[in-house]
Short mmCIF file of C-alpha atoms in Angstrom, two decimals:
data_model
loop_
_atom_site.label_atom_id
_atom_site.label_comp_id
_atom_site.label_asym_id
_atom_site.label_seq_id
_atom_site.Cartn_x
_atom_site.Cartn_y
_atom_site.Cartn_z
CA UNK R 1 0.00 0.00 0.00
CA UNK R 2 1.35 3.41 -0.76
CA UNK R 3 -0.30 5.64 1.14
CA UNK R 4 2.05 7.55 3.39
CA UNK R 5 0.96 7.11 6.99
CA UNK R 6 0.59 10.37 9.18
CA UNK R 7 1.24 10.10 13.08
CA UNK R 8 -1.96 9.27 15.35
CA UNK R 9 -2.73 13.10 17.32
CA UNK R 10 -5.45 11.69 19.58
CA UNK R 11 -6.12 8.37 21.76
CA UNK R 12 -9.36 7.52 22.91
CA UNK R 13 -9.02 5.34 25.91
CA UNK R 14 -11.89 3.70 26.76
CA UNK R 15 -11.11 2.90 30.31
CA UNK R 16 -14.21 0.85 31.33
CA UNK R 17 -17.43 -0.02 30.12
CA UNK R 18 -19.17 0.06 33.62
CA UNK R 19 -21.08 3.81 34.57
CA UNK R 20 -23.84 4.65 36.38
CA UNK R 21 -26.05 6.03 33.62
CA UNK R 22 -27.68 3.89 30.81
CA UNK R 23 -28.39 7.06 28.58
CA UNK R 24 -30.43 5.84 25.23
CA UNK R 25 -27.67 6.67 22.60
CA UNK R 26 -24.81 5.46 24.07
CA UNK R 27 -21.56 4.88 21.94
CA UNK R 28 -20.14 1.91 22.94
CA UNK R 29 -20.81 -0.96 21.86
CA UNK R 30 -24.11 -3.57 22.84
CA UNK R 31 -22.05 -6.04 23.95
CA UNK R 32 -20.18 -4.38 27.01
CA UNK R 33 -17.35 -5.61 28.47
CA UNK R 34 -17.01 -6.35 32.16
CA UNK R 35 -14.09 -5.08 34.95
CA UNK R 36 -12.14 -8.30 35.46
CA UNK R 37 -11.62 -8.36 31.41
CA UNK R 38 -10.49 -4.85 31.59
CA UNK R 39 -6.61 -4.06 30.90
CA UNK R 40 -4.29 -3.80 33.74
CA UNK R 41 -2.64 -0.05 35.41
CA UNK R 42 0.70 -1.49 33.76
CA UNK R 43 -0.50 -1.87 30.01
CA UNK R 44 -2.60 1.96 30.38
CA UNK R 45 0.57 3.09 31.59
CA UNK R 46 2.25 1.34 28.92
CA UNK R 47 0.04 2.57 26.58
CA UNK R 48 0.29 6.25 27.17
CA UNK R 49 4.45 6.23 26.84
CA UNK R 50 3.90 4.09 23.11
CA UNK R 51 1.29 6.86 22.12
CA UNK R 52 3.78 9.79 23.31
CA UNK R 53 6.46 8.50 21.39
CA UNK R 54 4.01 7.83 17.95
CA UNK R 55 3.27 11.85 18.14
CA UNK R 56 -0.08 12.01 19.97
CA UNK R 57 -0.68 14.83 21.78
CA UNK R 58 -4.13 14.55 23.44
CA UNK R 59 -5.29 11.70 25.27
CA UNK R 60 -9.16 11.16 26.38
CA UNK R 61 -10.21 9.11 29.18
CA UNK R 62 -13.32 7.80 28.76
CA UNK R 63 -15.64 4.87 29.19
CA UNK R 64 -17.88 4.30 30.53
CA UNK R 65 -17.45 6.23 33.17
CA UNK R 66 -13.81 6.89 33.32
CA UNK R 67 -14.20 7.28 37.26
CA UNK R 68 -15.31 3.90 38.33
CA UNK R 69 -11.46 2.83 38.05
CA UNK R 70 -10.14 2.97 40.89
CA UNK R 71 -6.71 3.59 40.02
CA UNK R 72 -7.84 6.40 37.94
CA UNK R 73 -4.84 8.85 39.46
CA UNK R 74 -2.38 6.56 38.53
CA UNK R 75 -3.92 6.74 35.30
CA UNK R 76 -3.71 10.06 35.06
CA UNK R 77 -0.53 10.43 36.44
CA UNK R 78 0.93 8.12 34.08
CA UNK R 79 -0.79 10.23 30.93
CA UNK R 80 0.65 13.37 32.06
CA UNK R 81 4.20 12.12 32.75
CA UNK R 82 4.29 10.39 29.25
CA UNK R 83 3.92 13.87 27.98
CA UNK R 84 0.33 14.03 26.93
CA UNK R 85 -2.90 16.43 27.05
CA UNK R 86 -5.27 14.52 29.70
CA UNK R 87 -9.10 15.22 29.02
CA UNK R 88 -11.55 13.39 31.13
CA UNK R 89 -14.94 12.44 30.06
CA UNK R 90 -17.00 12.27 32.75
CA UNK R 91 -20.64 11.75 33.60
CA UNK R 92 -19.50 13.52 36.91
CA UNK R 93 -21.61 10.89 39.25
CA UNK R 94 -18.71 9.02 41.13
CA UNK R 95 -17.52 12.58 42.46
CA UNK R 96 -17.23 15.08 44.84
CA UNK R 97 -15.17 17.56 45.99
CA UNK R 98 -11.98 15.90 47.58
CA UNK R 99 -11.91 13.48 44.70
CA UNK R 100 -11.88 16.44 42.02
CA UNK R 101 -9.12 17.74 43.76
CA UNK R 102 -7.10 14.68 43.72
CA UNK R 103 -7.47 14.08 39.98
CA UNK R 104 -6.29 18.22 39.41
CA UNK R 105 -3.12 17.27 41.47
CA UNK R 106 -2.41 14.05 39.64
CA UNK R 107 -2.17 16.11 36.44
CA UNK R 108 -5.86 16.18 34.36
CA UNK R 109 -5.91 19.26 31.78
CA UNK R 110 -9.08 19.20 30.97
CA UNK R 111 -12.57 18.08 32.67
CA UNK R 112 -15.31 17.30 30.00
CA UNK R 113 -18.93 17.07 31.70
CA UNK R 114 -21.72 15.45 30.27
CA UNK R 115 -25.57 16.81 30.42
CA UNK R 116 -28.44 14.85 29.04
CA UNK R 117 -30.45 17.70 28.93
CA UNK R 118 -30.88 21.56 30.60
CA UNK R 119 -34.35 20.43 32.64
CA UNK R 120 -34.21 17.75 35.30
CA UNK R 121 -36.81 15.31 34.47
CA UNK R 122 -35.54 15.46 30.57
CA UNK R 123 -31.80 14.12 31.85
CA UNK R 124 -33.30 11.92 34.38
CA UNK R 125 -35.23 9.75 31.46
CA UNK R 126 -32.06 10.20 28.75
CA UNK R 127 -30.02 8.47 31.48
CA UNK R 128 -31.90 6.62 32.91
CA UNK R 129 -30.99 7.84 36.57
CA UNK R 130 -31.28 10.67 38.87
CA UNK R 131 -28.53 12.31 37.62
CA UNK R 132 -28.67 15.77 36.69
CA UNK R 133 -28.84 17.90 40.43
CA UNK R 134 -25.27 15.56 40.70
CA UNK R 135 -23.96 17.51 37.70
CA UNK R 136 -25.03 20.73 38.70
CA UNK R 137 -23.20 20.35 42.44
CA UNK R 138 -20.05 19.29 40.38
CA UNK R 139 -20.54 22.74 38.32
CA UNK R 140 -20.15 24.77 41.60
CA UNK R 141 -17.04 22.66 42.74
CA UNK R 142 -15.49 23.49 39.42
CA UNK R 143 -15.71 27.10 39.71
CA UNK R 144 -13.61 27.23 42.80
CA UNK R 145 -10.69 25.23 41.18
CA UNK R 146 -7.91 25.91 37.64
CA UNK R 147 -8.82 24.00 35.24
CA UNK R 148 -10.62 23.64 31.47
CA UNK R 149 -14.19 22.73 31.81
CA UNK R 150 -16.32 21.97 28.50
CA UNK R 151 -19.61 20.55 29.02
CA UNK R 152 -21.13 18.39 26.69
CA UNK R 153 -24.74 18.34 25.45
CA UNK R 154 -25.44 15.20 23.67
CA UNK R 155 -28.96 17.09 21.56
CA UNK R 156 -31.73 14.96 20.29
CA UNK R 157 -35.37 15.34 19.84
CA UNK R 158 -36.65 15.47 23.24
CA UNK R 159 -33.63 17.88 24.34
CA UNK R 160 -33.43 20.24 20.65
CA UNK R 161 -35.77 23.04 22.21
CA UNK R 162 -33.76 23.39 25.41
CA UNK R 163 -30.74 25.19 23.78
CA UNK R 164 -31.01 28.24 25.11
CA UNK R 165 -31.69 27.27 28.86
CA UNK R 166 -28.20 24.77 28.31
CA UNK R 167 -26.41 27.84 27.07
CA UNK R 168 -27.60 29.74 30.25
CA UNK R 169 -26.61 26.74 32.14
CA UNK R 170 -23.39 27.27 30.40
CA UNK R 171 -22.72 30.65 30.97
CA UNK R 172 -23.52 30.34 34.48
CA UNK R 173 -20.74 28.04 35.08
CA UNK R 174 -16.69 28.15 34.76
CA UNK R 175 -16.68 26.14 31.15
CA UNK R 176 -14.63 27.96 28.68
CA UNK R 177 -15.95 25.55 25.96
CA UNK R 178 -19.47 23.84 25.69
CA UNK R 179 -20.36 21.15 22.81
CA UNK R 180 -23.51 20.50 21.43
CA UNK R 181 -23.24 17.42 20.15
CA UNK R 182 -26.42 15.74 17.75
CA UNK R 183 -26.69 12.00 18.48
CA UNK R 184 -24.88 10.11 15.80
CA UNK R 185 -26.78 6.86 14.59
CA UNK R 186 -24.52 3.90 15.84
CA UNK R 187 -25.10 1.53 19.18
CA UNK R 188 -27.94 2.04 21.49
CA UNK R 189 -28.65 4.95 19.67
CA UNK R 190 -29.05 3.20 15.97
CA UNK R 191 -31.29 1.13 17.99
CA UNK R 192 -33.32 4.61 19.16
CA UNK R 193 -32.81 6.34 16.26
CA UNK R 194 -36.36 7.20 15.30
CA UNK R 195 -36.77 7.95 18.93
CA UNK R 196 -34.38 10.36 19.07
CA UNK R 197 -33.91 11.86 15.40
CA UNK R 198 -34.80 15.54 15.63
CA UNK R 199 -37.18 17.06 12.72
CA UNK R 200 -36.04 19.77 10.11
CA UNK R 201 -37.82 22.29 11.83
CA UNK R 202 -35.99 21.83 14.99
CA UNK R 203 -32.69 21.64 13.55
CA UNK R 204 -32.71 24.73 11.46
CA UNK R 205 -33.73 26.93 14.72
CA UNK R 206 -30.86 25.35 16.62
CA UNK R 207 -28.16 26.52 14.76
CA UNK R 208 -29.93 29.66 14.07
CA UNK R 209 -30.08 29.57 17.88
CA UNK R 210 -26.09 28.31 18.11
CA UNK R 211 -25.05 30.96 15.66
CA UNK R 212 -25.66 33.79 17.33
CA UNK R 213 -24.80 32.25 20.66
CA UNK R 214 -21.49 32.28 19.12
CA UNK R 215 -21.15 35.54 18.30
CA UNK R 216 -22.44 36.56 21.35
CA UNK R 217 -20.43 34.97 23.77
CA UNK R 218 -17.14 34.95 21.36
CA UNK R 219 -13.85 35.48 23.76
CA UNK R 220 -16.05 34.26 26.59
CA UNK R 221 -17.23 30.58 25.39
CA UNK R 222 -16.00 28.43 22.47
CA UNK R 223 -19.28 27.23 20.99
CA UNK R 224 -18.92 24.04 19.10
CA UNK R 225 -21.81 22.40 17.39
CA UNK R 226 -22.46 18.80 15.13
CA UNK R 227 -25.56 18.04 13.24
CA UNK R 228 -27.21 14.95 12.80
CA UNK R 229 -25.23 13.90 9.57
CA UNK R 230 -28.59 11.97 8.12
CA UNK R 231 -29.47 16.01 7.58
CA UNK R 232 -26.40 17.06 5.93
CA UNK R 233 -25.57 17.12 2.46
CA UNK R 234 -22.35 15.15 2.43
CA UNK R 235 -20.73 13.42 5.27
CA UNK R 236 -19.02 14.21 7.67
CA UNK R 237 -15.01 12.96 7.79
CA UNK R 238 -15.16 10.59 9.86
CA UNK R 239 -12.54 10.56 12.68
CA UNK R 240 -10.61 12.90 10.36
CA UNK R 241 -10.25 9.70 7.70
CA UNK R 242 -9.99 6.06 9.01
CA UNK R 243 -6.25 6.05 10.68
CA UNK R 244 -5.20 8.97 9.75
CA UNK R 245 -5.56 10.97 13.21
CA UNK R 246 -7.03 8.98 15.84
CA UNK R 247 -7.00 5.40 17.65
CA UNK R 248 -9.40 4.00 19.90
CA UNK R 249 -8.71 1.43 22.77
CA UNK R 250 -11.47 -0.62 23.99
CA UNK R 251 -11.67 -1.89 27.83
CA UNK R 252 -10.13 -5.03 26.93
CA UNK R 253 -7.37 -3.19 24.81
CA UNK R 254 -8.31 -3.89 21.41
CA UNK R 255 -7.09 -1.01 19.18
CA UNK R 256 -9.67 0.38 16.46
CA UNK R 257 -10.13 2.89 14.30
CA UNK R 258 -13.37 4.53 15.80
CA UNK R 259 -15.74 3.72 17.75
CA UNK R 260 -17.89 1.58 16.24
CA UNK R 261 -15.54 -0.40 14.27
CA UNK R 262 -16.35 -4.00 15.84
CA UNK R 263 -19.62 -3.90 14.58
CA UNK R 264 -18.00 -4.57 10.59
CA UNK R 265 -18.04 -8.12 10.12
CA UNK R 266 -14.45 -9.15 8.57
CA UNK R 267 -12.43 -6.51 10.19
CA UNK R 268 -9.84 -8.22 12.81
CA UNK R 269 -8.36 -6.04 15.70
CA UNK R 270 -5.13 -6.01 17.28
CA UNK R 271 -4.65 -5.55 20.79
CA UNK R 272 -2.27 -3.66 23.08
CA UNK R 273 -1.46 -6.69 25.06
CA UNK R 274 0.49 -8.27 22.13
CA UNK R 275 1.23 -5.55 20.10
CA UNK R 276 3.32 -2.39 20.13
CA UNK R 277 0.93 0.90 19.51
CA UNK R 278 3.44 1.50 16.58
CA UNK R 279 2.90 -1.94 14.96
CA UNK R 280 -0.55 -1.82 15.23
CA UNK R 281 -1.10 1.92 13.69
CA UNK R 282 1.28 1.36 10.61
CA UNK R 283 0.62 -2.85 10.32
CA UNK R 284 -2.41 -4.00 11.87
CA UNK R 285 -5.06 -4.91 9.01
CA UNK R 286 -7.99 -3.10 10.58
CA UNK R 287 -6.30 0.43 10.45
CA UNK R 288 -5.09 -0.56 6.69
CA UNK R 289 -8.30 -1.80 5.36
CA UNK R 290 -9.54 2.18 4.63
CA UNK R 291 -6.84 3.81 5.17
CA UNK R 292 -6.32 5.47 1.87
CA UNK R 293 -8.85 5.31 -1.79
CA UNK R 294 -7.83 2.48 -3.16
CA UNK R 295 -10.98 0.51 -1.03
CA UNK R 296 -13.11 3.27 -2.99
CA UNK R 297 -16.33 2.89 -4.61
CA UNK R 298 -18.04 5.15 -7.04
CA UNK R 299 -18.72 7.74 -6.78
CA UNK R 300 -16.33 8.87 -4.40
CA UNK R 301 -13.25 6.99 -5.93
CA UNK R 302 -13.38 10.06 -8.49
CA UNK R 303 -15.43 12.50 -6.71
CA UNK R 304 -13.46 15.72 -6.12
CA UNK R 305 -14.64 16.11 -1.64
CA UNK R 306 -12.70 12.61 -1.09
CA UNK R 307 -9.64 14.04 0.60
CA UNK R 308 -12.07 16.16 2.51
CA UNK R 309 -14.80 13.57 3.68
CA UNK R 310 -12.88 10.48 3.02
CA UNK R 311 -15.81 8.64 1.83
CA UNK R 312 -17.71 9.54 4.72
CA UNK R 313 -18.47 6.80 8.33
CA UNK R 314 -17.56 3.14 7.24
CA UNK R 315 -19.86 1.62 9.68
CA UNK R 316 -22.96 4.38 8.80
CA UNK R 317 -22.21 2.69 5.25
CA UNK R 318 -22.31 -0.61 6.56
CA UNK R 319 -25.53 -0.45 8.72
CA UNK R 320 -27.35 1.56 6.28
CA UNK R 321 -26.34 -0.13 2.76
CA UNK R 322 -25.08 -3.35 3.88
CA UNK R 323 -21.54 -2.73 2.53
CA UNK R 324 -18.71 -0.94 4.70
CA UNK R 325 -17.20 -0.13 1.81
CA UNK R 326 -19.84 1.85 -0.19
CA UNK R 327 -20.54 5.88 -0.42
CA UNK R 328 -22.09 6.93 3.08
CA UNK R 329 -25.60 6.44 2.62
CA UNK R 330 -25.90 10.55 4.18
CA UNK R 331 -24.10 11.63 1.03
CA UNK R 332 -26.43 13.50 -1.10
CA UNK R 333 -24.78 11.69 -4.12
CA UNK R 334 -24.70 8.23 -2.33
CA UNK R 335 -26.47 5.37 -4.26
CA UNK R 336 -28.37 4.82 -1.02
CA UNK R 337 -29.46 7.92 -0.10
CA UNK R 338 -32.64 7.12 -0.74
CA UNK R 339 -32.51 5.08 2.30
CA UNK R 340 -32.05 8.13 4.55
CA UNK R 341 -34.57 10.39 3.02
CA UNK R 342 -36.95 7.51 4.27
CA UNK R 343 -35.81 7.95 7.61
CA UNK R 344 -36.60 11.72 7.79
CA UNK R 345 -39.63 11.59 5.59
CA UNK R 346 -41.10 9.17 8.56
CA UNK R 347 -39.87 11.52 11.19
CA UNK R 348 -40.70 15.02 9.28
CA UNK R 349 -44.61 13.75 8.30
CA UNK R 350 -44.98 12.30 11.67
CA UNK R 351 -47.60 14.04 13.19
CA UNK R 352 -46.91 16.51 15.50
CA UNK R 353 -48.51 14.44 19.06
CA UNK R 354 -46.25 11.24 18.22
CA UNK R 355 -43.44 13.14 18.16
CA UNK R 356 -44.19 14.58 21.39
CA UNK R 357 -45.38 11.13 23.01
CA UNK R 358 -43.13 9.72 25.69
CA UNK R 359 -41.05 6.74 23.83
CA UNK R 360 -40.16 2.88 24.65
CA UNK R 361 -36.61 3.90 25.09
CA UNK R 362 -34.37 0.75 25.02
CA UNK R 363 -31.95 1.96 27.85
CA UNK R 364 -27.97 0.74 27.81
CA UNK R 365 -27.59 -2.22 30.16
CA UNK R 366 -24.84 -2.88 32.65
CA UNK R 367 -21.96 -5.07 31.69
CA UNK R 368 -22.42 -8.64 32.67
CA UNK R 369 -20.63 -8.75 36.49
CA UNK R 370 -17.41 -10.38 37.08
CA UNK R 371 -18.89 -12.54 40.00
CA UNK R 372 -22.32 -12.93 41.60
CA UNK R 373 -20.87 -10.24 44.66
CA UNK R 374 -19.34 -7.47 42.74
CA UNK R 375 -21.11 -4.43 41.94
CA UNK R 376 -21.14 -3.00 38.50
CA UNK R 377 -19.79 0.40 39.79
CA UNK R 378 -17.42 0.60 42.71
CA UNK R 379 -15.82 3.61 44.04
CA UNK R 380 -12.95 3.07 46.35
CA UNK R 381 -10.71 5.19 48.18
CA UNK R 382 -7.71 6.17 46.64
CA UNK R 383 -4.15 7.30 47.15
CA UNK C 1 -12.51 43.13 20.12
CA UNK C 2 -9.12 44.76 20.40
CA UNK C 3 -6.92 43.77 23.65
CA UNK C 4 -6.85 46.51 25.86
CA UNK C 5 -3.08 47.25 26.28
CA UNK C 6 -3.13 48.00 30.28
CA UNK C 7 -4.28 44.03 30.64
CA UNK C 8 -2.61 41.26 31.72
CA UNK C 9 -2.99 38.26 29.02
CA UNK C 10 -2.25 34.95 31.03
CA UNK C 11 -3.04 30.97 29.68
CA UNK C 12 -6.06 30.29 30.29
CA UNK C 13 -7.14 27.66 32.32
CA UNK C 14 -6.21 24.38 30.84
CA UNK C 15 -3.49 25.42 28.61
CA UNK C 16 -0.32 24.80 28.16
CA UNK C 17 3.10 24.75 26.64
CA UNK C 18 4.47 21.43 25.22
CA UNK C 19 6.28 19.50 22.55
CA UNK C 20 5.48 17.47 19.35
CA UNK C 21 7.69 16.38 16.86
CA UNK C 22 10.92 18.82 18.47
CA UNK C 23 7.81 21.77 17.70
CA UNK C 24 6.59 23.95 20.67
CA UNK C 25 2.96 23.51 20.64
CA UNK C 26 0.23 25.18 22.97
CA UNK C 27 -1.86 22.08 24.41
CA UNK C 28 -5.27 22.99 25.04
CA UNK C 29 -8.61 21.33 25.23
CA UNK C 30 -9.37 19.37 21.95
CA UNK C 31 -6.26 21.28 19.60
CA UNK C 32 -3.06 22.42 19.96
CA UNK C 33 -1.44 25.15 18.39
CA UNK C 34 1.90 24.57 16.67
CA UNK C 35 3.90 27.58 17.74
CA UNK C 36 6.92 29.55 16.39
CA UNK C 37 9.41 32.37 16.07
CA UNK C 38 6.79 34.86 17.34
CA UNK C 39 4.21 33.01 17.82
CA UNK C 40 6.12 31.33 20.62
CA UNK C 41 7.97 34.67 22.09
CA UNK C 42 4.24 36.23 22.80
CA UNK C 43 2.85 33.15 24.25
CA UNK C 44 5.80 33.16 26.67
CA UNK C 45 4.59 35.78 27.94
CA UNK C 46 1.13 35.86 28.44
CA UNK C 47 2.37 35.32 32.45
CA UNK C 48 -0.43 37.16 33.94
CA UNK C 49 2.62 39.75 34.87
CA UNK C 50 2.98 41.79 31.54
CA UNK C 51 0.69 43.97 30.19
CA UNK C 52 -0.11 43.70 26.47
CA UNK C 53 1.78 47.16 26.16
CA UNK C 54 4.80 45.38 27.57
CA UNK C 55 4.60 42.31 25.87
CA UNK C 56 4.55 44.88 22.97
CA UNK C 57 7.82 46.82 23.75
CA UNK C 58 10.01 43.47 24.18
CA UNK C 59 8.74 42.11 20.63
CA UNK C 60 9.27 45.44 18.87
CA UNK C 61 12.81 45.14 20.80
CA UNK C 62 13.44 41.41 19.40
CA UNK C 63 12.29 42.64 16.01
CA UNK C 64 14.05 45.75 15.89
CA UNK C 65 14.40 45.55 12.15
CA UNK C 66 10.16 45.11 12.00
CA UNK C 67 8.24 48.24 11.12
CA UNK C 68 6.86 48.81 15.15
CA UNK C 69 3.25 49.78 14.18
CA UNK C 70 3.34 46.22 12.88
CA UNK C 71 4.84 44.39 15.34
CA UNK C 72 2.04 46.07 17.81
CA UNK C 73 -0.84 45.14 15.36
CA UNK C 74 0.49 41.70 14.48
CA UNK C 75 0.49 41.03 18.25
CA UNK C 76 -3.15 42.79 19.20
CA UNK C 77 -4.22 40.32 15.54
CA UNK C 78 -2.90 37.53 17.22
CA UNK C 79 -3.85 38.36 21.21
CA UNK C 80 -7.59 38.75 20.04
CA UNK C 81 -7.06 35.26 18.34
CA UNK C 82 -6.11 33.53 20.98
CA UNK C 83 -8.55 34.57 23.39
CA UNK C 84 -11.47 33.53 20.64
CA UNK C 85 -10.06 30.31 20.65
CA UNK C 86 -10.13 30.51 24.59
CA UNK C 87 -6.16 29.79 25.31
CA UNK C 88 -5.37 33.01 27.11
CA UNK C 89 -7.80 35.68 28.95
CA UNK C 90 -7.08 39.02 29.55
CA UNK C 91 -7.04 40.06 33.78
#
């Protein structure tokens, strides 16, 4: 293969699949992992130095909820002295205010905190849990320490119209940052999606909404916005092009290319236990298989966007068209975009009281438990 | 918005100096900024001690041979930028 391989910037590390919400569209995967399968301090710490060394920069802890490791400082430590960024992705449940303080000292950069919606009783059902007056006591613990905050919106149809009051949320806390994130269709939330697909309507005042926000509050808050991609008219570029910027390690320390990769039938994955992070970003087959145009279809093997969108989300292709390798089915010039125009007809014609009616959400399980005795979250003390 | 020149820039929250690939880069959430010649010397000095006016007079002093109404509207360009983006605030 010729294609010249650039360095990995970011790793997603994927600390745990246990956490104490079970919000409708989460990302990982429906077959969840549990803690005695999940990878050692050692191999993290291991990890971290190999992804230093390959050039990334920014490492995310995530999960799950990141927090229900209980060596979670060490972790951090161990990110921070290999030389990287350290974001945390947090739900913000296994917290409070001596705990924050130990993972500032161990070295975190950056504290990510997630909201399911701006009204209580809207979070609650997204999560699944009494969550949300937890969140808002971790906002005031923030303000009183140095550090970035972003909070993170994940926006859907039941949570679209409560922009503003999450910007005012926003701008009464110490974020610096805030993402409003749309719901992309994979996981739990593929198997929501007309649940949780917003309509046209609602989109469109949104970022009308979100634009002016972001003049408004420019030097003050970085505003950063992503539409549902079944509305756009190409597709978005996937993890900045399959391994070309990013790598992914599950619980268990398989290494993939996003975050949905396992779901793609013949794709094998390499993991950090036997493998160097070096060998498996330049060698492993999964990171080669679209890496590149030569796996192109038409018509984006000559279309002119393909170093821009890269053909577009190889598992969107795959559970929309059947083929991993096609166009993106969201691309307006996709020979399957037919297939998503279905989709938003159903949603856009519905009438207006079904949109409105309370759903069957399918809520994210637990991961199976190690043993009969151990919980699926356990916070411990730490050192 | 133009930086007012009595303020004192400082990293924000957050941000940071580092390295990648022997290149000084300016960590922060989500990006980093690849900094240099310039880029770098203002950065340095967004302490949180300077003003903007000082952080001025050293750069037109490095860059003697730079016409100095530049220098001070390259850096006020470049100040404003950095606070959009959220790495440094102005105290």
């Amino acid at each position: 293969m010729s294609t010249e391989i650039s360095n990995p910037l970011a790793l997603i590390a994927e600390l745990t699949h246990r956490c104490p919400l079970h919000c409708v569209y989460c990302s990982n995967p429906l077959e969840l992992q549990n803690r005695a399968s999940e990878l050692s301090t050692e191999i993290w710490t291991r990890v971290f130095h190999e992804a230093a060394e390959l050039g990334v920069m920014q490492a995310d802890l995530t999960g799950g909820e990141p927090l229900a490791r209980t060596d979670i400082l060490e972790l951090i430590r161990a990110a921070r002295t290999a030389g990287v960024y350290v974001n945390l992705i947090t739900s913000g449940m296994p917290l409070d205010e001596a705990r924050l303080a130990k993972l500032l000292d161990a070295g975190l950069d950056h504290l990510q905190l997630s909201f399911q919606g701006a009204r209580e009783e809207t979070a609650n059902e997204i999560s699944g849990t009494k969550a949300h007056a937890q969140k808002l006591r971790v906002l005031e613990w923030l303000k009183q320490v140095r550090v970035a905050v972003t909070l993170n919106f994940v926006i859907h149809r039941n949570n679209i119209d409560q922009i503003e009051q999450m910007l005012a949320l926003t701008e009464s806390s110490s974020a610096t940052r805030v993402e409003f994130a749309n719901v992309q269709y994979y996981g739990w939330a593929f198997a929501n999606r007309e649940r949780l697909l917003p309509t046209r309507a609602q989109l469109d005042r949104s970022i009308e909404i979100l634009k002016s926000a972001q003049e408004r509050l420019r030097g003050k808050i970085r505003i950063e916005y992503v539409v549902p991609d079944y509305y756009a008219k190409y597709p978005k570029p996937c993890m900045g092009g399959w391994g070309r910027k990013l790598m992914l390690i599950t619980p268990t320390g398989e290494a993939l290319p996003c975050h949905a990769a396992q779901i793609i039938p013949e794709l094998r994955f390499d993991n950090v236990k036997d493998h160097s992070l070096r060998e498996i970003w330049e060698t492993s087959a999964a990171f080669q298989k679209f890496r590149g145009e030569d796996w192109m279809q038409a018509p984006c093997k000559t279309c002119d966007r393909r170093e821009q969108d890269f053909g577009g989300c190889r598992c969107q292709a795959l559970l929309l068209s059947g083929d991993p390798s096609a166009t993106d089915p969201v691309c307006s010039l996709a020979p399957t975009r037919n297939k998503v125009d279905a989709i938003l007809a159903a949603v856009n014609n519905a009438p207006p009281a079904e949109t409105l009616t309370k759903p069957n959400w399918l809520y994210r399980i637990n991961p199976p438990s190690s043993s009969a005795l151990s919980p699926s979250l356990v916070v411990a003390d730490e050192n | 918005m133009t930086p007012d020149l009595q303020s004192h820039p400082r990293v924000a929250p957050g941000c940071r100096l580092g390295e990648n690939n022997q290149q000084r880069v300016l960590l922060m959430p989500e990006r980093a900024l690849r900094l240099n010649g310039p880029s770098l010397e203002i950065v340095e000095r967004c302490d949180g001690n300077r003003t903007v006016q000082q952080i001025i007079t050293e750069l037109q002093q490095i860059y003697s041979k730079a016409e100095p109404k530049k220098v001070e509207s390259d850096i006020l360009d470049y100040l404003a930028r950095l606070n959009d983006q959220r790495a440094i605030d102005f105290e």
